[in-house]
Short mmCIF file of C-alpha atoms in Angstrom, two decimals:
data_model
loop_
_atom_site.label_atom_id
_atom_site.label_comp_id
_atom_site.label_asym_id
_atom_site.label_seq_id
_atom_site.Cartn_x
_atom_site.Cartn_y
_atom_site.Cartn_z
CA UNK A 56 -3.56 29.16 13.65
CA UNK A 57 0.04 29.69 12.56
CA UNK A 58 1.30 33.03 11.33
CA UNK A 59 3.86 33.85 8.69
CA UNK A 60 4.82 36.63 6.34
CA UNK A 61 2.48 35.23 3.67
CA UNK A 62 -0.90 33.50 3.77
CA UNK A 63 -1.24 29.74 3.98
CA UNK A 64 -4.02 28.19 1.92
CA UNK A 65 -5.04 24.53 1.76
CA UNK A 66 -6.99 23.23 -1.23
CA UNK A 67 -8.01 19.75 -2.31
CA UNK A 68 -9.20 17.91 -5.37
CA UNK A 69 -11.88 15.23 -5.24
CA UNK A 70 -9.76 12.21 -4.31
CA UNK A 71 -9.64 12.52 -0.52
CA UNK A 72 -11.67 15.50 0.67
CA UNK A 73 -12.33 14.11 4.15
CA UNK A 74 -8.60 13.88 4.86
CA UNK A 75 -8.02 17.37 3.40
CA UNK A 76 -10.69 18.86 5.68
CA UNK A 77 -9.17 17.13 8.71
CA UNK A 78 -5.71 18.46 7.85
CA UNK A 79 -7.00 22.02 7.35
CA UNK A 80 -8.88 21.84 10.65
CA UNK A 81 -5.78 20.73 12.56
CA UNK A 82 -3.61 23.38 10.89
CA UNK A 83 -6.28 25.92 11.82
CA UNK A 84 -7.19 27.35 8.43
CA UNK A 85 -10.40 27.04 6.39
CA UNK A 86 -10.41 24.77 3.36
CA UNK A 87 -9.73 26.77 0.19
CA UNK A 88 -12.68 27.69 -1.98
CA UNK A 89 -12.36 25.70 -5.17
CA UNK A 90 -14.35 23.34 -7.33
CA UNK A 91 -13.06 20.58 -9.57
CA UNK A 92 -15.70 19.34 -12.00
CA UNK A 93 -15.89 18.18 -15.61
CA UNK A 94 -17.08 19.47 -18.95
CA UNK A 95 -19.70 17.43 -20.85
CA UNK A 96 -16.99 15.56 -22.74
CA UNK A 97 -15.20 14.53 -19.55
CA UNK A 98 -12.40 17.11 -19.58
CA UNK A 99 -11.58 18.35 -16.09
CA UNK A 100 -12.57 21.88 -15.13
CA UNK A 101 -10.93 23.76 -12.24
CA UNK A 102 -12.44 26.84 -10.59
CA UNK A 103 -10.59 28.73 -7.85
CA UNK A 104 -12.90 31.12 -6.00
CA UNK A 105 -10.38 33.13 -3.97
CA UNK A 106 -7.14 34.96 -4.54
CA UNK A 107 -3.90 33.03 -4.03
CA UNK A 108 -1.44 35.71 -5.19
CA UNK A 109 1.71 35.42 -3.07
CA UNK A 110 0.17 32.70 -0.88
CA UNK A 111 1.80 29.50 0.32
CA UNK A 112 -0.57 26.99 -1.32
CA UNK A 113 -0.88 23.32 -0.34
CA UNK A 114 -2.84 21.10 -2.74
CA UNK A 115 -3.97 17.82 -1.14
CA UNK A 116 -4.69 15.07 -3.64
CA UNK A 117 -4.04 11.32 -3.55
CA UNK A 118 -3.50 9.84 -7.00
CA UNK A 119 -5.57 6.75 -6.19
CA UNK A 120 -8.39 5.25 -8.26
CA UNK A 121 -9.56 6.62 -10.61
CA UNK A 122 -5.82 7.23 -10.92
CA UNK A 123 -5.69 9.13 -14.21
CA UNK A 124 -8.56 11.44 -13.29
CA UNK A 125 -7.12 12.26 -9.89
CA UNK A 126 -3.68 12.83 -11.37
CA UNK A 127 -5.09 15.23 -13.97
CA UNK A 128 -7.03 17.07 -11.27
CA UNK A 129 -3.79 17.56 -9.34
CA UNK A 130 -1.86 18.76 -12.41
CA UNK A 131 -4.57 21.23 -13.47
CA UNK A 132 -4.95 22.61 -9.96
CA UNK A 133 -1.21 23.17 -9.70
CA UNK A 134 -1.22 24.88 -13.10
CA UNK A 135 -4.14 27.10 -12.05
CA UNK A 136 -2.35 28.21 -8.88
CA UNK A 137 0.88 28.83 -10.76
CA UNK A 138 -0.90 31.03 -13.31
CA UNK A 139 -2.67 32.82 -10.45
CA UNK A 140 0.75 33.86 -9.05
CA UNK A 141 0.80 31.70 -5.92
CA UNK A 142 3.96 32.33 -3.94
CA UNK A 143 4.80 28.65 -3.46
CA UNK A 144 2.90 25.48 -4.37
CA UNK A 145 3.30 22.24 -2.42
CA UNK A 146 1.69 19.12 -3.84
CA UNK A 147 0.56 17.05 -0.85
CA UNK A 148 0.16 13.52 -2.22
CA UNK A 149 -0.74 11.08 0.59
CA UNK A 150 -0.72 8.20 -1.91
CA UNK A 151 1.54 8.49 -4.98
CA UNK A 152 0.09 6.46 -7.85
CA UNK A 153 2.23 4.77 -10.52
CA UNK A 154 4.92 4.26 -7.86
CA UNK A 155 5.24 0.54 -8.64
CA UNK A 156 6.49 1.30 -12.16
CA UNK A 157 9.81 2.69 -10.94
CA UNK A 158 12.21 0.83 -13.25
CA UNK A 159 12.35 -1.17 -16.47
CA UNK A 160 11.43 -4.66 -15.36
CA UNK A 161 11.58 -5.88 -18.96
CA UNK A 162 12.36 -4.52 -22.40
CA UNK A 163 10.30 -1.56 -23.62
CA UNK A 164 8.72 -0.85 -20.21
CA UNK A 165 7.91 2.77 -19.29
CA UNK A 166 9.19 4.23 -16.03
CA UNK A 167 5.85 5.72 -15.09
CA UNK A 168 6.88 6.94 -11.63
CA UNK A 169 9.50 9.19 -13.25
CA UNK A 170 7.07 10.48 -15.87
CA UNK A 171 4.52 11.41 -13.18
CA UNK A 172 7.26 13.21 -11.24
CA UNK A 173 8.13 15.20 -14.38
CA UNK A 174 4.47 16.09 -14.95
CA UNK A 175 4.03 17.36 -11.39
CA UNK A 176 7.19 19.46 -11.65
CA UNK A 177 6.29 20.83 -15.09
CA UNK A 178 2.79 21.74 -13.89
CA UNK A 179 4.43 24.14 -11.44
CA UNK A 180 4.82 22.41 -8.06
CA UNK A 181 7.67 23.82 -5.97
CA UNK A 182 7.66 20.99 -3.43
CA UNK A 183 6.12 17.56 -2.86
CA UNK A 184 4.92 16.16 0.46
CA UNK A 185 4.05 12.46 0.39
CA UNK A 186 3.95 9.34 2.57
CA UNK A 187 5.50 5.88 2.24
CA UNK A 188 6.53 5.80 -1.38
CA UNK A 189 6.59 2.25 -2.70
CA UNK A 190 10.33 2.68 -3.22
CA UNK A 191 12.28 5.51 -1.62
CA UNK A 192 14.37 6.26 -4.73
CA UNK A 193 11.33 7.90 -6.35
CA UNK A 194 12.38 10.99 -4.38
CA UNK A 195 15.30 11.23 -6.81
CA UNK A 196 12.94 11.37 -9.80
CA UNK A 197 12.02 14.93 -8.79
CA UNK A 198 14.12 18.05 -9.36
CA UNK A 199 12.27 19.79 -6.52
CA UNK A 200 12.34 19.08 -2.77
CA UNK A 201 10.42 15.99 -1.64
CA UNK A 202 9.45 15.45 1.99
CA UNK A 203 8.88 11.71 2.39
CA UNK A 204 6.81 11.06 5.51
CA UNK A 205 6.49 7.62 7.11
CA UNK A 206 3.33 6.07 8.46
CA UNK A 207 4.89 3.42 10.68
CA UNK A 208 6.75 5.37 13.42
CA UNK A 209 4.19 8.08 14.24
CA UNK A 210 0.95 6.15 13.68
CA UNK A 211 1.17 2.35 13.44
CA UNK A 212 3.81 1.76 16.13
CA UNK A 213 1.91 3.77 18.82
CA UNK A 214 -1.29 1.93 17.88
CA UNK A 215 0.23 -1.51 18.45
CA UNK A 216 2.17 -0.43 21.55
CA UNK A 217 -1.16 0.65 23.02
CA UNK A 218 -2.99 -2.45 21.79
CA UNK A 219 -0.48 -4.81 23.37
CA UNK A 220 0.63 -2.62 26.30
CA UNK A 221 -0.36 -5.24 28.87
CA UNK A 222 1.43 -8.12 27.16
CA UNK A 223 4.10 -7.78 24.46
CA UNK A 224 5.28 -11.38 24.78
CA UNK A 225 5.27 -13.68 21.78
CA UNK A 226 4.79 -10.86 19.25
CA UNK A 227 6.67 -11.22 15.95
CA UNK A 228 6.75 -8.60 13.17
CA UNK A 229 6.61 -10.32 9.80
CA UNK A 230 7.55 -9.13 6.32
CA UNK A 231 5.15 -10.55 3.69
CA UNK A 232 7.96 -10.49 1.12
CA UNK A 233 11.67 -9.75 0.82
CA UNK A 234 11.01 -6.21 -0.45
CA UNK A 235 9.45 -5.12 2.84
CA UNK A 236 12.21 -6.38 5.15
CA UNK A 237 13.70 -2.92 5.80
CA UNK A 238 10.27 -1.49 6.65
CA UNK A 239 9.49 -4.39 8.98
CA UNK A 240 12.89 -4.19 10.66
CA UNK A 241 12.27 -0.53 11.47
CA UNK A 242 8.83 -1.41 12.87
CA UNK A 243 10.26 -4.30 14.94
CA UNK A 244 13.03 -2.14 16.40
CA UNK A 245 10.52 0.42 17.63
CA UNK A 246 8.23 -2.30 18.98
CA UNK A 247 11.23 -4.18 20.44
CA UNK A 248 10.09 -7.49 18.95
CA UNK A 249 11.78 -10.08 16.67
CA UNK A 250 11.08 -10.39 12.95
CA UNK A 251 10.30 -13.16 10.49
CA UNK A 252 10.13 -13.17 6.70
CA UNK A 253 7.74 -14.80 4.24
CA UNK A 254 9.77 -15.81 1.19
CA UNK A 255 7.52 -16.07 -1.86
CA UNK A 256 7.70 -16.37 -5.61
CA UNK A 257 5.39 -14.27 -7.80
CA UNK A 258 4.62 -16.13 -11.09
CA UNK A 259 2.88 -13.09 -12.59
CA UNK A 260 1.47 -9.69 -11.60
CA UNK A 261 -1.00 -9.77 -8.69
CA UNK A 262 -0.41 -13.50 -8.16
CA UNK A 263 1.81 -14.68 -5.31
CA UNK A 264 2.85 -18.14 -4.15
CA UNK A 265 4.14 -18.80 -0.65
CA UNK A 266 7.44 -20.66 -0.62
CA UNK A 267 8.97 -20.54 2.87
CA UNK A 268 8.83 -18.78 6.23
CA UNK A 269 12.10 -17.66 7.77
CA UNK A 270 11.85 -17.29 11.55
CA UNK A 271 9.92 -18.73 14.50
CA UNK A 272 6.15 -18.13 14.25
CA UNK A 273 4.77 -21.16 16.09
CA UNK A 274 2.45 -20.00 18.88
CA UNK A 275 3.27 -16.35 18.17
CA UNK A 276 1.08 -13.29 17.70
CA UNK A 277 1.97 -12.03 14.24
CA UNK A 278 1.92 -8.47 12.88
CA UNK A 279 2.32 -8.40 9.09
CA UNK A 280 3.63 -5.02 7.89
CA UNK A 281 3.49 -3.69 4.32
CA UNK A 282 3.38 -0.32 2.56
CA UNK A 283 0.30 -1.07 0.44
CA UNK A 284 -2.29 -3.77 -0.10
CA UNK A 285 -3.73 -3.97 -3.62
CA UNK A 286 -5.52 -7.22 -4.50
CA UNK A 287 -4.52 -8.62 -1.05
CA UNK A 288 -3.08 -11.82 -2.52
CA UNK A 289 0.31 -11.44 -0.84
CA UNK A 290 -0.96 -10.42 2.60
CA UNK A 291 -3.73 -13.03 2.81
CA UNK A 292 -1.58 -15.88 1.46
CA UNK A 293 1.07 -14.90 4.01
CA UNK A 294 -1.48 -14.79 6.83
CA UNK A 295 -2.93 -18.17 5.89
CA UNK A 296 0.54 -19.73 5.63
CA UNK A 297 1.53 -18.31 9.03
CA UNK A 298 -1.62 -19.71 10.60
CA UNK A 299 -0.94 -23.12 9.04
CA UNK A 300 2.53 -23.04 10.57
CA UNK A 301 1.18 -22.51 14.07
CA UNK A 302 0.74 -18.75 14.51
CA UNK A 303 -1.72 -18.06 17.34
CA UNK A 304 -3.06 -14.73 16.03
CA UNK A 305 -2.41 -12.84 12.79
CA UNK A 306 -2.72 -9.06 12.54
CA UNK A 307 -1.78 -6.97 9.50
CA UNK A 308 -1.22 -3.31 8.73
CA UNK A 309 -0.37 -1.08 5.79
CA UNK A 310 -0.18 2.59 4.89
CA UNK A 311 -2.06 2.53 1.59
CA UNK A 312 -5.29 0.47 1.33
CA UNK A 313 -5.62 0.23 -2.45
CA UNK A 314 -7.87 -2.84 -2.00
CA UNK A 315 -8.81 -3.45 -5.62
CA UNK A 316 -10.50 -6.42 -7.28
CA UNK A 317 -11.01 -9.38 -4.94
CA UNK A 318 -9.18 -7.75 -2.00
CA UNK A 319 -12.11 -7.36 0.40
CA UNK A 320 -13.38 -10.90 -0.16
CA UNK A 321 -9.88 -12.30 0.33
CA UNK A 322 -9.36 -10.36 3.56
CA UNK A 323 -12.78 -11.37 4.88
CA UNK A 324 -12.05 -15.05 4.25
CA UNK A 325 -8.42 -15.00 5.40
CA UNK A 326 -6.69 -15.82 8.68
CA UNK A 327 -6.19 -12.10 9.38
CA UNK A 328 -7.84 -11.15 12.70
CA UNK A 329 -7.53 -7.39 12.11
CA UNK A 330 -6.20 -5.21 9.30
CA UNK A 331 -5.14 -1.68 10.25
CA UNK A 332 -4.83 0.83 7.39
CA UNK A 333 -4.22 4.55 7.10
CA UNK A 334 -6.53 7.01 5.34
CA UNK A 335 -4.15 8.01 2.53
CA UNK A 336 -6.78 6.41 0.27
CA UNK A 337 -10.46 6.80 1.21
CA UNK A 338 -12.41 3.59 1.74
CA UNK A 339 -15.92 3.35 0.32
CA UNK A 340 -18.71 1.82 2.38
CA UNK A 341 -18.34 -1.47 0.50
CA UNK A 342 -14.77 -1.79 1.81
CA UNK A 343 -15.47 -0.94 5.45
CA UNK A 344 -15.75 -4.45 6.84
CA UNK A 345 -15.40 -5.33 10.51
CA UNK A 346 -11.86 -6.67 10.07
CA UNK A 347 -10.54 -3.31 8.79
CA UNK A 348 -9.66 -0.44 11.12
CA UNK A 349 -8.71 2.99 9.69
CA UNK A 350 -6.27 5.38 11.42
CA UNK A 351 -5.88 9.02 10.43
CA UNK A 352 -2.76 10.53 8.87
CA UNK A 353 -4.14 14.06 9.27
CA UNK A 354 -2.08 14.98 12.38
CA UNK A 355 1.18 13.94 10.67
CA UNK A 356 0.44 15.80 7.44
CA UNK A 357 -0.79 18.85 9.38
CA UNK A 358 2.44 18.99 11.37
CA UNK A 359 4.51 18.62 8.20
CA UNK A 360 2.55 21.43 6.53
CA UNK A 361 3.09 23.66 9.58
CA UNK A 362 6.82 23.05 9.40
CA UNK A 363 7.08 23.59 5.65
CA UNK A 364 5.07 26.81 5.94
CA UNK A 365 7.17 28.16 8.81
CA UNK A 366 10.45 27.01 7.21
CA UNK A 367 11.23 24.60 10.06
CA UNK A 368 12.83 21.17 9.62
CA UNK A 369 10.56 18.33 8.56
CA UNK A 370 13.25 15.65 8.92
CA UNK A 371 12.35 14.90 12.55
CA UNK A 372 9.05 13.46 11.29
CA UNK A 373 10.90 10.89 9.16
CA UNK A 374 12.13 8.77 12.07
#
């Protein structure tokens, strides 16, 4: 249990309660007493059953599916704590929804990631703690501090170093598209392995077409690295193409397992030998297939919360 001049309190909405409980347990405080339910017409109802006056409050809530409901839960909880005179409110958002709408891709598009940032700030959050934003510039959409944690260095890299500790030969880290090259390069540097790139063209949303593979993958053990997997078209098409071009084994990993629509069926039928995901988004029983392994982000978020609470630097967790 950490001590400070003011109380620390950790609350959660309904989106990822298992992760919230794990974080609170590691920090060494009980989960806050609150209930988020709904009125008969579907409007969200928030009840806080303990005082938070002057407290350092952390609200844990991923804005995953159902995205709009979970986002409203977060906003109303923040508003409730603000009106209850909490000393400081940190929105802990393991998965930040609407992050893919970060710019105007065509005329008359909304910039939803910016709007959500404005809503969170207006609701009364003093700080945001999140992990692996789809694009890092979303941090600049906020007018409050944002601590942007990474899932690759503290969680995924140690997992693969342990998995392949007896033989790191012939491993290649692969980016499934050009947008993930920086992320994969960071992963490869820490693993001390070469990289390759899958160059693809996307005709329309959620549809990808493999075009070319840049790098040597013949006879190699592949690790595909991405920030999120939604319908799994990109990752499975990449895996299948790599296998067709001679890859010996294909592994994949991501921070955010959105896994919507046909994702599970595609992964099950793909060339992927194992998919490692983090628990920023909870997986229902129907998504827990043998190919998918889940690693916990709770220790990383708990350490970040400790540092925020005690006013110590969080930046060392970013590398």
